[in-house]
XYZ file of C-alpha atoms in Angstrom:
726
model
C -2.775 24.045 136.191
C 0.467 22.991 134.454
C 2.553 24.496 137.222
C 0.514 22.709 139.813
C 1.058 19.404 138.012
C 4.780 19.976 137.532
C 5.164 20.949 141.132
C 3.324 17.829 142.199
C 5.526 15.679 139.999
C 8.676 17.285 141.277
C 7.510 16.840 144.810
C 6.735 13.140 144.372
C 9.749 12.279 142.161
C 12.251 11.638 144.979
C 9.783 9.365 146.762
C 9.118 7.412 143.683
C 12.824 7.199 142.940
C 13.544 5.781 146.378
C 10.666 3.358 146.050
C 11.889 2.332 142.620
C 15.346 1.509 143.939
C 13.999 -0.616 146.755
C 11.669 -2.468 144.440
C 14.471 -3.077 141.962
C 16.458 -4.703 144.731
C 13.453 -6.937 145.410
C 13.438 -7.999 141.732
C 17.115 -8.908 141.872
C 16.373 -11.136 144.855
C 13.923 -13.322 142.868
C 15.067 -16.866 141.931
C 12.682 -17.675 139.074
C 10.546 -16.148 136.340
C 7.304 -16.447 138.336
C 8.776 -14.407 141.208
C 9.971 -11.699 138.836
C 6.550 -11.415 137.165
C 4.735 -11.284 140.495
C 7.122 -8.648 141.882
C 6.818 -6.462 138.774
C 3.012 -6.533 138.611
C 2.340 -6.148 142.341
C 4.879 -3.398 143.035
C 5.918 -1.582 139.883
C 2.511 -1.419 138.294
C 1.258 1.039 140.872
C 4.243 3.316 140.229
C 4.715 3.178 136.478
C 1.057 2.680 135.566
C 1.152 -0.665 133.680
C -1.317 -3.437 134.460
C 0.429 -6.586 133.146
C 3.926 -7.594 132.200
C 5.166 -10.464 129.955
C 8.665 -11.900 129.560
C 9.933 -13.472 126.324
C 12.826 -15.757 127.282
C 14.647 -18.696 125.682
C 13.505 -22.084 127.005
C 16.609 -23.851 128.382
C 14.989 -27.263 127.760
C 13.459 -26.867 124.309
C 16.002 -24.316 123.031
C 13.190 -22.108 121.656
C 11.766 -18.825 123.090
C 8.638 -18.900 125.260
C 6.344 -16.091 126.394
C 5.836 -16.148 130.183
C 2.802 -14.362 131.713
C 0.486 -14.458 134.719
C -3.046 -15.631 133.865
C -4.572 -13.767 136.816
C -4.030 -12.192 140.247
C -2.497 -14.614 142.718
C -1.719 -17.132 139.996
C 1.662 -18.461 139.078
C 3.148 -18.133 135.632
C 2.029 -19.678 132.394
C 3.771 -19.828 129.037
C 3.160 -19.927 125.328
C 5.583 -21.582 122.953
C 7.168 -19.635 120.157
C 4.976 -21.216 117.483
C 1.836 -20.183 119.396
C 2.650 -16.486 119.423
C 1.561 -15.951 115.840
C 2.504 -12.472 114.598
C 3.387 -10.995 118.017
C 6.105 -8.291 117.842
C 7.887 -10.159 120.644
C 8.962 -12.824 118.126
C 11.230 -10.247 116.460
C 13.095 -9.218 119.614
C 16.047 -11.552 118.984
C 16.480 -10.451 115.367
C 15.631 -6.722 115.871
C 16.298 -5.668 119.510
C 14.592 -2.252 119.695
C 11.908 -0.452 121.711
C 8.357 -0.651 120.454
C 5.215 1.058 121.747
C 1.760 1.488 120.299
C -1.858 1.925 121.196
C -4.301 -0.919 121.607
C -6.003 -0.084 118.329
C -2.698 -0.117 116.451
C -1.725 -3.449 118.080
C -4.959 -5.112 117.059
C -4.637 -3.704 113.557
C -1.005 -4.691 113.034
C -1.018 -7.993 114.980
C -4.536 -9.475 114.622
C -3.503 -13.100 115.376
C -1.746 -12.253 118.615
C -4.463 -9.833 119.743
C -6.743 -12.784 120.523
C -4.213 -14.513 122.791
C -4.794 -14.295 126.537
C -1.686 -12.219 127.373
C -2.933 -9.427 125.054
C -6.652 -9.380 125.823
C -8.050 -5.919 126.778
C -4.859 -4.187 125.649
C -5.067 -0.337 125.416
C -1.356 0.527 125.401
C 1.644 -1.662 124.553
C 5.365 -1.258 125.158
C 8.138 -3.789 124.420
C 11.794 -3.385 125.474
C 14.727 -5.706 124.834
C 16.552 -7.345 127.750
C 20.260 -6.919 127.063
C 23.329 -7.826 129.081
C 26.860 -7.040 127.927
C 25.623 -6.475 124.384
C 23.809 -9.835 124.279
C 20.031 -9.999 123.871
C 18.582 -12.216 126.609
C 14.971 -11.725 125.560
C 12.281 -9.088 125.827
C 9.839 -7.556 128.294
C 6.310 -6.372 127.447
C 4.341 -3.825 129.491
C 0.580 -3.626 128.937
C -2.012 -1.068 130.038
C -5.712 -1.797 130.143
C -6.970 1.822 130.719
C -7.413 4.221 127.824
C -4.100 5.996 128.105
C -0.605 5.627 126.694
C 2.774 5.533 128.397
C 4.276 9.048 129.042
C 7.965 9.944 128.964
C 8.532 9.511 132.700
C 6.920 6.078 132.591
C 8.992 5.058 129.598
C 12.160 6.197 131.439
C 11.197 4.118 134.448
C 10.321 1.124 132.220
C 13.794 1.293 130.664
C 15.313 1.295 134.180
C 13.143 -1.676 135.098
C 14.219 -3.460 131.911
C 17.904 -2.988 132.807
C 17.379 -4.419 136.295
C 15.227 -7.299 134.970
C 17.989 -8.076 132.460
C 20.468 -8.404 135.353
C 18.009 -10.565 137.306
C 17.164 -12.733 134.292
C 20.836 -13.212 133.453
C 21.303 -14.994 136.787
C 18.001 -16.837 136.541
C 18.682 -17.995 132.979
C 22.193 -19.068 133.891
C 20.852 -21.164 136.748
C 18.077 -22.506 134.529
C 20.579 -23.441 131.829
C 22.722 -25.184 134.423
C 19.713 -27.085 135.738
C 18.671 -27.915 132.176
C 22.128 -29.285 131.438
C 22.063 -31.324 134.643
C 18.589 -32.575 133.829
C 19.665 -33.402 130.294
C 22.670 -35.240 131.668
C 20.437 -37.184 134.033
C 18.042 -37.951 131.206
C 20.855 -39.105 128.954
C 22.161 -41.322 131.735
C 18.666 -42.704 132.286
C 18.172 -43.283 128.564
C 21.562 -44.951 128.371
C 20.659 -47.107 131.374
C 17.424 -48.139 129.660
C 19.272 -48.920 126.439
C 21.855 -50.980 128.314
C 19.159 -52.772 130.314
C 17.105 -53.643 127.230
C 20.206 -54.652 125.271
C 21.526 -56.840 128.088
C 18.112 -58.421 128.525
C 17.986 -59.131 124.788
C 21.538 -60.477 124.624
C 20.930 -62.797 127.572
C 18.504 -64.894 125.498
C 18.940 -66.338 122.042
C 15.743 -68.382 121.839
C 13.041 -66.114 120.405
C 10.286 -66.744 122.984
C 12.634 -66.131 125.924
C 14.066 -63.091 124.145
C 10.585 -61.556 123.765
C 9.804 -62.091 127.460
C 13.044 -60.478 128.661
C 12.721 -57.479 126.334
C 9.060 -56.890 127.197
C 9.770 -56.827 130.942
C 12.627 -54.353 130.481
C 10.537 -52.019 128.266
C 7.540 -52.152 130.591
C 9.646 -51.154 133.626
C 10.607 -47.850 131.969
C 7.668 -46.977 129.707
C 4.788 -48.767 131.444
C 3.285 -50.344 128.314
C 0.557 -52.948 128.820
C 1.429 -54.879 125.659
C 4.825 -55.634 124.120
C 5.315 -57.810 121.054
C 8.384 -58.816 119.068
C 7.356 -59.829 115.556
C 9.729 -61.711 113.232
C 9.162 -61.646 109.461
C 10.276 -64.155 106.866
C 10.289 -62.206 103.610
C 10.850 -65.365 101.545
C 7.577 -66.933 102.716
C 5.763 -63.678 103.573
C 4.989 -65.119 106.993
C 5.199 -63.337 110.351
C 5.473 -64.844 113.838
C 4.514 -62.737 116.832
C 5.992 -63.228 120.303
C 3.804 -61.079 122.566
C 3.397 -60.417 126.289
C 0.102 -58.998 127.595
C 0.132 -57.518 131.103
C -2.934 -57.607 133.318
C -3.966 -54.970 135.864
C -2.783 -57.319 138.608
C 0.700 -57.286 137.129
C 0.537 -60.850 135.817
C 1.523 -61.453 132.235
C 0.426 -63.874 129.548
C 2.662 -64.990 126.657
C 1.483 -65.894 123.170
C 3.237 -66.911 119.952
C 1.305 -67.229 116.691
C 2.101 -67.241 112.981
C 0.182 -65.388 110.287
C 0.636 -63.911 106.796
C 2.423 -60.557 106.769
C -0.435 -58.806 104.989
C -2.759 -59.670 107.879
C -0.704 -57.843 110.509
C 0.099 -54.210 111.306
C 3.698 -55.300 111.854
C 3.813 -56.679 108.319
C 2.727 -53.280 106.970
C 5.402 -51.560 109.080
C 8.089 -53.980 107.883
C 7.212 -53.514 104.220
C 7.089 -49.698 104.463
C 9.937 -49.470 107.036
C 7.983 -46.648 108.724
C 6.527 -46.537 112.232
C 2.768 -46.526 112.803
C 1.034 -44.787 115.732
C -2.637 -45.623 116.251
C -4.851 -43.632 118.625
C -8.234 -44.918 119.763
C -10.071 -43.833 116.604
C -7.471 -45.419 114.319
C -7.532 -48.583 116.444
C -11.288 -48.928 115.967
C -10.956 -48.263 112.252
C -8.113 -50.788 111.807
C -9.616 -53.532 114.021
C -11.593 -54.971 111.126
C -8.445 -55.431 109.039
C -5.990 -56.942 111.531
C -6.958 -59.683 114.007
C -4.380 -58.674 116.623
C -5.525 -55.047 116.590
C -9.096 -56.303 116.974
C -8.055 -58.340 120.012
C -6.343 -55.333 121.608
C -9.334 -53.103 120.816
C -11.638 -55.567 122.563
C -9.395 -55.374 125.637
C -9.722 -51.580 125.761
C -6.360 -50.480 124.331
C -6.302 -46.810 123.316
C -2.784 -46.544 121.878
C -0.687 -48.869 119.686
C 2.760 -48.078 118.312
C 4.655 -50.282 115.844
C 8.326 -49.623 115.042
C 10.260 -51.428 112.280
C 13.385 -53.331 113.346
C 15.823 -52.374 110.595
C 19.305 -53.839 110.302
C 21.314 -52.485 107.397
C 18.778 -51.974 104.642
C 16.467 -54.829 105.651
C 13.596 -54.860 108.127
C 13.812 -58.051 110.186
C 10.599 -57.520 112.108
C 8.718 -55.041 114.265
C 8.402 -53.922 117.883
C 4.717 -53.440 118.721
C 3.671 -51.579 121.900
C 0.261 -50.880 123.371
C -1.302 -48.993 126.273
C -4.816 -49.175 127.718
C -4.896 -45.410 128.360
C -4.067 -42.440 126.132
C -0.278 -42.192 126.027
C 1.664 -38.968 125.453
C 4.669 -39.386 123.203
C 7.315 -36.690 123.347
C 10.050 -36.510 120.781
C 12.492 -37.737 123.411
C 10.442 -40.901 123.945
C 10.206 -41.494 120.217
C 13.958 -41.062 119.893
C 14.636 -43.489 122.753
C 12.219 -46.111 121.405
C 13.806 -45.854 117.963
C 17.232 -46.405 119.535
C 15.842 -49.447 121.359
C 14.395 -50.720 118.060
C 17.792 -50.297 116.397
C 19.453 -52.318 119.188
C 16.791 -55.008 118.959
C 17.313 -55.258 115.203
C 20.962 -56.137 115.820
C 19.938 -58.617 118.507
C 17.474 -60.114 116.019
C 20.351 -60.717 113.649
C 22.195 -62.565 116.415
C 19.127 -64.576 117.412
C 18.288 -65.534 113.824
C 21.931 -66.424 113.181
C 21.861 -68.552 116.338
C 18.755 -70.337 115.097
C 20.402 -71.020 111.745
C 23.544 -72.290 113.463
C 21.452 -74.459 115.798
C 19.546 -75.868 112.834
C 22.799 -76.620 111.011
C 24.238 -78.126 114.184
C 21.201 -80.368 114.615
C 21.416 -81.351 110.970
C 25.120 -82.125 111.345
C 24.388 -84.159 114.465
C 21.749 -86.156 112.624
C 24.109 -86.695 109.710
C 26.856 -87.840 112.078
C 24.473 -90.276 113.715
C 23.420 -91.545 110.318
C 27.012 -91.926 109.172
C 27.886 -93.639 112.432
C 25.067 -96.079 111.831
C 26.322 -96.680 108.316
C 29.934 -97.123 109.456
C 28.940 -99.559 112.170
C 27.149 -101.688 109.545
C 24.155 -102.038 111.773
C 26.184 -102.878 114.873
C 22.925 -102.750 116.838
C 21.984 -106.024 115.137
C 24.524 -108.127 117.024
C 26.350 -110.391 114.557
C 24.439 -109.337 111.464
C 27.203 -108.293 109.085
C 26.217 -107.014 105.665
C 26.916 -104.390 103.020
C 24.387 -105.522 100.412
C 21.343 -103.505 99.472
C 18.997 -106.455 99.969
C 20.084 -106.977 103.591
C 20.002 -103.255 104.207
C 16.345 -103.329 103.147
C 15.716 -106.203 105.561
C 17.311 -104.328 108.442
C 15.263 -101.242 107.626
C 12.146 -103.418 107.923
C 13.431 -104.673 111.272
C 13.776 -101.096 112.526
C 10.279 -100.223 111.315
C 8.506 -103.169 112.919
C 10.542 -103.347 116.144
C 8.799 -100.394 117.786
C 5.357 -101.886 117.181
C 3.968 -105.001 118.876
C 2.703 -106.918 115.847
C 3.516 -110.517 115.001
C 6.443 -110.946 112.620
C 6.999 -113.879 110.255
C 10.605 -114.375 109.119
C 10.932 -116.373 105.908
C 14.150 -117.688 104.470
C 16.252 -120.696 103.621
C 18.115 -122.665 106.239
C 21.183 -120.866 107.526
C 20.183 -117.338 106.480
C 20.147 -116.051 110.080
C 16.451 -115.959 110.986
C 17.171 -116.177 114.713
C 19.565 -113.215 114.527
C 16.853 -111.138 112.880
C 14.368 -112.166 115.582
C 16.809 -111.164 118.327
C 17.440 -107.832 116.601
C 13.687 -107.118 116.555
C 13.459 -107.960 120.252
C 16.495 -105.841 121.219
C 15.130 -102.809 119.379
C 11.626 -103.158 120.820
C 10.147 -101.812 124.056
C 10.295 -105.380 125.418
C 14.093 -105.534 125.302
C 14.332 -105.307 129.108
C 12.542 -108.677 129.346
C 13.454 -112.118 128.068
C 13.247 -113.447 124.533
C 12.268 -117.106 124.930
C 13.185 -119.401 122.017
C 11.557 -122.627 120.899
C 12.446 -124.805 117.914
C 9.173 -126.412 116.984
C 10.928 -129.024 114.830
C 13.179 -130.166 117.675
C 10.368 -130.998 120.137
C 8.426 -134.243 119.787
C 4.914 -133.591 118.557
C 3.388 -135.031 121.702
C 5.276 -132.621 123.925
C 4.885 -129.386 121.957
C 1.616 -128.423 123.690
C 3.133 -128.937 127.126
C 6.258 -127.077 126.099
C 4.246 -124.111 124.808
C 1.471 -123.821 127.408
C 2.819 -125.798 130.399
C 0.994 -128.505 132.347
C -0.420 -129.189 135.783
C 0.756 -131.999 138.017
C -0.772 -135.306 136.883
C -1.903 -133.934 133.519
C -0.507 -137.039 131.850
C 1.662 -139.989 132.728
C 5.022 -138.708 133.841
C 3.776 -135.212 134.741
C 4.969 -135.411 138.335
C 5.022 -131.652 138.937
C 3.605 -128.425 137.569
C 5.494 -126.950 134.610
C 5.512 -123.380 133.306
C 5.220 -123.181 129.507
C 7.145 -120.983 127.075
C 4.306 -118.443 126.799
C 4.321 -117.814 130.546
C 8.115 -117.607 130.595
C 7.976 -114.968 127.848
C 5.332 -112.809 129.592
C 6.071 -109.081 128.969
C 8.788 -110.255 126.552
C 9.112 -112.019 123.189
C 8.534 -115.644 122.147
C 10.515 -116.782 119.101
C 8.957 -119.813 117.420
C 11.502 -121.253 114.998
C 10.415 -123.730 112.336
C 6.790 -122.761 112.980
C 5.789 -124.705 109.883
C 6.415 -127.968 111.810
C 3.695 -127.340 114.416
C 1.196 -130.263 114.239
C -2.102 -129.455 112.571
C -4.144 -130.401 115.642
C -2.190 -127.950 117.830
C -2.529 -125.001 115.464
C -6.035 -123.914 116.703
C -4.713 -123.607 120.277
C -1.807 -121.465 119.105
C -4.221 -119.320 117.105
C -6.388 -118.820 120.220
C -3.395 -117.611 122.224
C -2.458 -115.116 119.509
C -6.029 -113.811 119.361
C -7.099 -113.854 123.016
C -3.677 -113.421 124.712
C -4.515 -116.070 127.289
C -3.577 -119.733 127.818
C -4.668 -122.786 129.776
C -2.082 -125.208 131.074
C -2.427 -128.834 129.968
C -4.641 -130.566 132.524
C -5.750 -127.252 134.070
C -8.912 -125.144 133.851
C -7.660 -121.725 134.921
C -7.298 -119.067 132.219
C -3.922 -117.324 132.475
C -3.497 -113.960 130.681
C -0.150 -113.467 128.936
C 1.414 -110.420 127.310
C 3.722 -111.883 124.679
C 4.949 -110.733 121.312
C 5.379 -113.640 118.901
C 8.076 -113.761 116.235
C 7.852 -116.832 114.015
C 10.334 -118.186 111.494
C 10.281 -120.959 108.908
C 12.044 -122.204 105.809
C 8.813 -123.781 104.583
C 6.468 -122.337 102.027
C 3.514 -121.830 104.376
C 1.319 -120.481 101.611
C 1.739 -123.695 99.616
C 1.110 -125.694 102.767
C -2.167 -123.801 103.242
C -3.156 -124.663 99.670
C -2.312 -128.320 100.334
C -4.316 -128.152 103.608
C -1.232 -128.987 105.656
C -1.452 -125.656 107.523
C -4.398 -123.649 108.820
C -5.024 -120.520 106.771
C -6.286 -118.504 109.770
C -3.065 -119.215 111.706
C -0.992 -118.364 108.638
C -2.679 -114.976 108.246
C -2.304 -114.330 111.975
C 1.437 -115.018 111.767
C 1.924 -113.232 108.450
C 1.064 -109.723 109.730
C 4.532 -108.413 108.890
C 6.615 -110.839 106.822
C 10.351 -110.369 106.437
C 12.059 -112.343 103.668
C 15.769 -113.071 104.131
C 17.628 -113.346 100.812
C 19.882 -116.383 100.391
C 23.621 -115.805 100.383
C 23.907 -116.571 96.654
C 21.741 -113.500 95.938
C 24.028 -111.154 97.850
C 27.580 -112.177 96.902
C 28.899 -108.740 97.897
C 28.365 -109.795 101.536
C 30.635 -112.843 101.261
C 34.024 -111.016 101.590
C 32.763 -109.134 104.643
C 31.405 -112.307 106.232
C 34.633 -114.190 105.530
C 36.677 -111.570 107.360
C 34.191 -111.424 110.214
C 34.062 -115.183 110.757
C 37.853 -115.419 110.453
C 38.370 -112.858 113.221
C 35.613 -114.347 115.372
C 36.789 -117.958 115.333
C 40.503 -117.152 115.271
C 40.028 -115.176 118.476
C 38.044 -118.029 120.020
C 40.722 -120.582 119.054
C 43.529 -118.263 120.107
C 44.915 -118.252 116.563
C 46.476 -115.279 114.759
C 45.267 -114.884 111.161
C 46.645 -111.753 109.493
C 45.437 -112.070 105.909
C 43.114 -113.949 103.580
C 44.276 -114.695 100.009
C 42.235 -112.903 97.388
C 41.843 -116.063 95.272
C 40.144 -117.776 98.196
C 37.685 -114.887 98.594
C 37.070 -114.824 94.828
C 36.320 -118.550 94.842
C 34.054 -118.243 97.860
C 32.104 -115.503 96.102
C 31.454 -117.831 93.153
C 29.970 -120.603 95.291
C 26.154 -121.041 95.422
C 26.093 -121.763 99.185
C 22.947 -123.865 99.573
C 23.560 -123.799 103.340
C 23.867 -120.008 103.222
C 25.684 -118.115 105.981
C 25.791 -121.112 108.323
C 27.575 -123.174 105.700
C 30.039 -120.355 104.997
C 30.797 -120.017 108.709
C 31.450 -123.745 109.008
C 33.826 -123.640 106.030
C 35.774 -120.724 107.546
C 35.924 -122.420 110.960
C 37.383 -125.563 109.385
C 39.865 -123.435 107.396
C 41.145 -121.812 110.591
C 41.705 -125.248 112.113
C 43.717 -126.300 109.048
C 45.763 -123.085 108.910
C 49.333 -123.372 110.238
C 50.595 -119.837 109.640
C 49.167 -116.327 109.685
C 47.584 -116.626 106.216
C 44.236 -118.374 106.018
C 44.569 -121.724 104.261
C 41.589 -123.236 102.500
C 42.086 -126.136 100.056
C 40.266 -125.044 96.940
C 39.596 -128.626 95.884
C 37.244 -128.959 98.850
C 35.033 -126.267 97.333
C 34.559 -128.010 93.995
C 31.104 -129.490 94.246
C 27.857 -128.893 92.406
C 25.046 -128.420 94.956
C 21.492 -129.276 94.029
C 19.426 -126.252 93.061
C 17.200 -124.923 95.788
C 13.475 -125.057 95.201
C 12.528 -122.740 98.047
C 10.585 -119.727 96.880
C 8.834 -117.499 99.480
C 5.319 -116.261 98.901
C 4.431 -113.086 100.746
C 1.542 -111.437 98.945
C 0.466 -109.624 102.107
C 3.833 -108.041 102.727
C 3.436 -104.372 103.729
C 6.330 -103.542 101.442
C 4.964 -105.307 98.410
C 3.339 -102.142 97.142
C 6.708 -100.435 97.094
C 8.243 -102.860 94.611
C 8.578 -101.684 90.979
C 5.944 -103.071 88.636
C 7.019 -106.032 86.586
C 7.370 -105.561 82.858
C 6.179 -109.000 81.808
C 6.262 -108.333 78.085
C 9.989 -107.587 78.063
C 11.128 -110.465 80.279
C 12.946 -113.482 78.883
C 12.418 -117.010 80.068
C 13.765 -117.708 83.583
C 17.309 -119.032 83.817
C 18.142 -122.430 85.181
C 20.491 -122.877 88.139
C 22.938 -125.207 86.468
C 24.577 -122.455 84.390
C 24.428 -124.268 80.984
C 25.378 -122.909 77.560
C 21.798 -121.908 76.773
C 21.792 -119.637 79.791
C 25.068 -118.080 78.641
C 23.672 -117.344 75.173
C 20.427 -115.940 76.647
C 22.311 -113.619 79.027
C 24.565 -112.365 76.219
C 21.552 -111.681 74.000
C 19.713 -109.708 76.688
C 22.864 -107.726 77.540
C 23.190 -106.783 73.891
C 19.559 -105.626 73.830
C 20.090 -103.466 76.955
C 23.489 -102.117 75.818
C 25.192 -103.757 78.774
C 22.797 -102.302 81.405
C 22.225 -104.838 84.195
C 20.089 -103.063 86.839
C 17.087 -100.760 86.614
C 13.627 -101.078 85.068
C 15.142 -101.428 81.573
C 18.118 -103.561 82.600
C 18.945 -107.178 81.828
C 18.013 -108.390 85.332
C 14.432 -107.152 84.925
C 14.104 -108.780 81.501
C 15.458 -112.076 82.752
C 13.115 -112.023 85.771
C 15.825 -112.190 88.394
C 17.559 -109.954 90.935
C 20.525 -107.830 89.941
C 22.838 -109.575 92.414
C 21.747 -113.029 91.192
C 22.428 -112.054 87.580
C 25.854 -110.630 88.432
C 26.730 -113.839 90.297
C 25.563 -115.951 87.339
C 27.539 -113.777 84.886
C 30.648 -114.151 87.043
C 30.346 -117.944 87.023
C 29.808 -117.942 83.241
C 32.752 -115.590 82.647
C 30.612 -112.765 81.253
C 31.568 -109.143 81.927
C 29.239 -106.202 81.235
C 31.804 -103.532 82.082
C 32.949 -102.940 78.509
C 30.218 -104.835 76.722
C 29.515 -104.013 73.087
C 28.316 -105.799 69.974
C 31.814 -106.996 68.977
C 32.334 -108.636 72.367
C 28.982 -110.322 72.081
C 29.807 -111.721 68.670
C 33.108 -113.043 69.910
C 31.675 -114.545 73.103
C 28.712 -116.125 71.366
């Protein structure tokens, strides 16, 4: 029997050897692992007696070994990663390259975890050989039998020959695979770099945060396909977070939203505080929806994946990049790495954008400050010839600016010559009616019998001498402003008609019956005490209250002596230019004397004095005979009453208990003693709630003017000075 078997083996050996050589050549012709496995199982298995073959080879992409096998006849190849192999002996081939063979029972006993894997199911005999080329281990090859028999010596010899040929074949295949892997890696790196450049350029092209979020979201969506992209900015000082998000619809359209919320109410806030990314799958999204409103909104829209990455610059997290997808999304490590690189770039862009916002805010602030300073330098140049540096006039001009934009009636109160018409023109020029005419009427200059016709107009034949139709001042001022100067001189019988026009905004011409609507803003002015006239029944109270909607009180010139030097220079330049005279300087003693004058005629009187001085001047220095200024004007009795002034509530409360008796205007010795006593009590303090001006019941500027006339100085005032002066 043995001889018969040996003879049979010897007889068939040459055939099998020739077949083996031809099949080995077929293996060398294969271009990939699948072809090698198919060729080995279909051809060599019938010769050497194995049923399946596995190849353990390094993965050129992952850099870790993988086990390649065929899951069934006619199928391609499948693979298991290194970590999935468990305790398989193949995992030791790179550290211990040696032959290994065992029975199925021994394999299941020694490698129980691997025995349950598909490549080893139904194993009855196992043989593993290393694949070596030029002393280098390329991997390993496993031969598996399913029948109850082991590999004999001839089969093992043939398996070793097969292993040598497979090593040669795999050397070429692995070299090509490594080359392709390097090319693919190069392409991927170029693609990743392109994405980084595209996102960075898109981010750098916009500095305004909303536009920045839109550009970045479009760039990220083109590469990753996310349905939701949000850039969230955190303010750690206020613990507030503002989201700038873009939500893409199935149609491709996008909707932008920007909202602000506390950091602890947002997933991005949690990511910023922890500086760690958060990946939410569908289950986590449903669980977190009750805590964060934005996550709840995305959950309601069917999102199944949300990723939030912190935007860290240096050691601070500036915000977060939040991404979402409506379908399950597979994240590889490469995608995570690329998104983290994008987040790092965006963090730097955030720094630029936030710095730009700070610079823009500072620039806007500087612009506003420059405008304010320009306004201050121009001394209210928008108010035509209103020249002033005093606080009292500055308050008046602030009231003018406040009321100009509205359309209410304004009542200007002040002594003769204080510039009421200039204030009225300033209100008109700053109002929305400035493009139309400001019509003026001096009610004191028109005869009482003609005031009605002058205001409302008349029809032809309305009275004797009315030979033609006449348009009144109200119609002329339609869409504009009507300035009624000396409104206190309007006759009592005409006041109801004026009141009707102010209330109804319509007129009837004298002698006519047609109602004519008019759109006129009325600005009235008077040097009379209208409130006292109402008490004395010389003026209708209803008309007074209609005119007194917004009263503006002009201070007399004697109460703002600091304006006198400025006005002197202004009037000198104005009239010298008009008279073609060249005045280079004004003596300081003249200005000092002008400051001491009471000026009952106010600014108009001062202007007349300067105009006369220019006429008398023969050189380039203003000449003003001081003896012409030595007169004692009668004290003014005008005192405005404006209890309904909208600014009255802003005035400081009077301290009646600490006030002294009011001072007279004649500047007698009793006044001097009283001022010295109050200055001693206030330690030389003039202004303020505890100052001498408050105690004496007068304005600071009036007290300073009175002290200057009486030769009293509070600059270095002490008890010794008081004793000497008193």
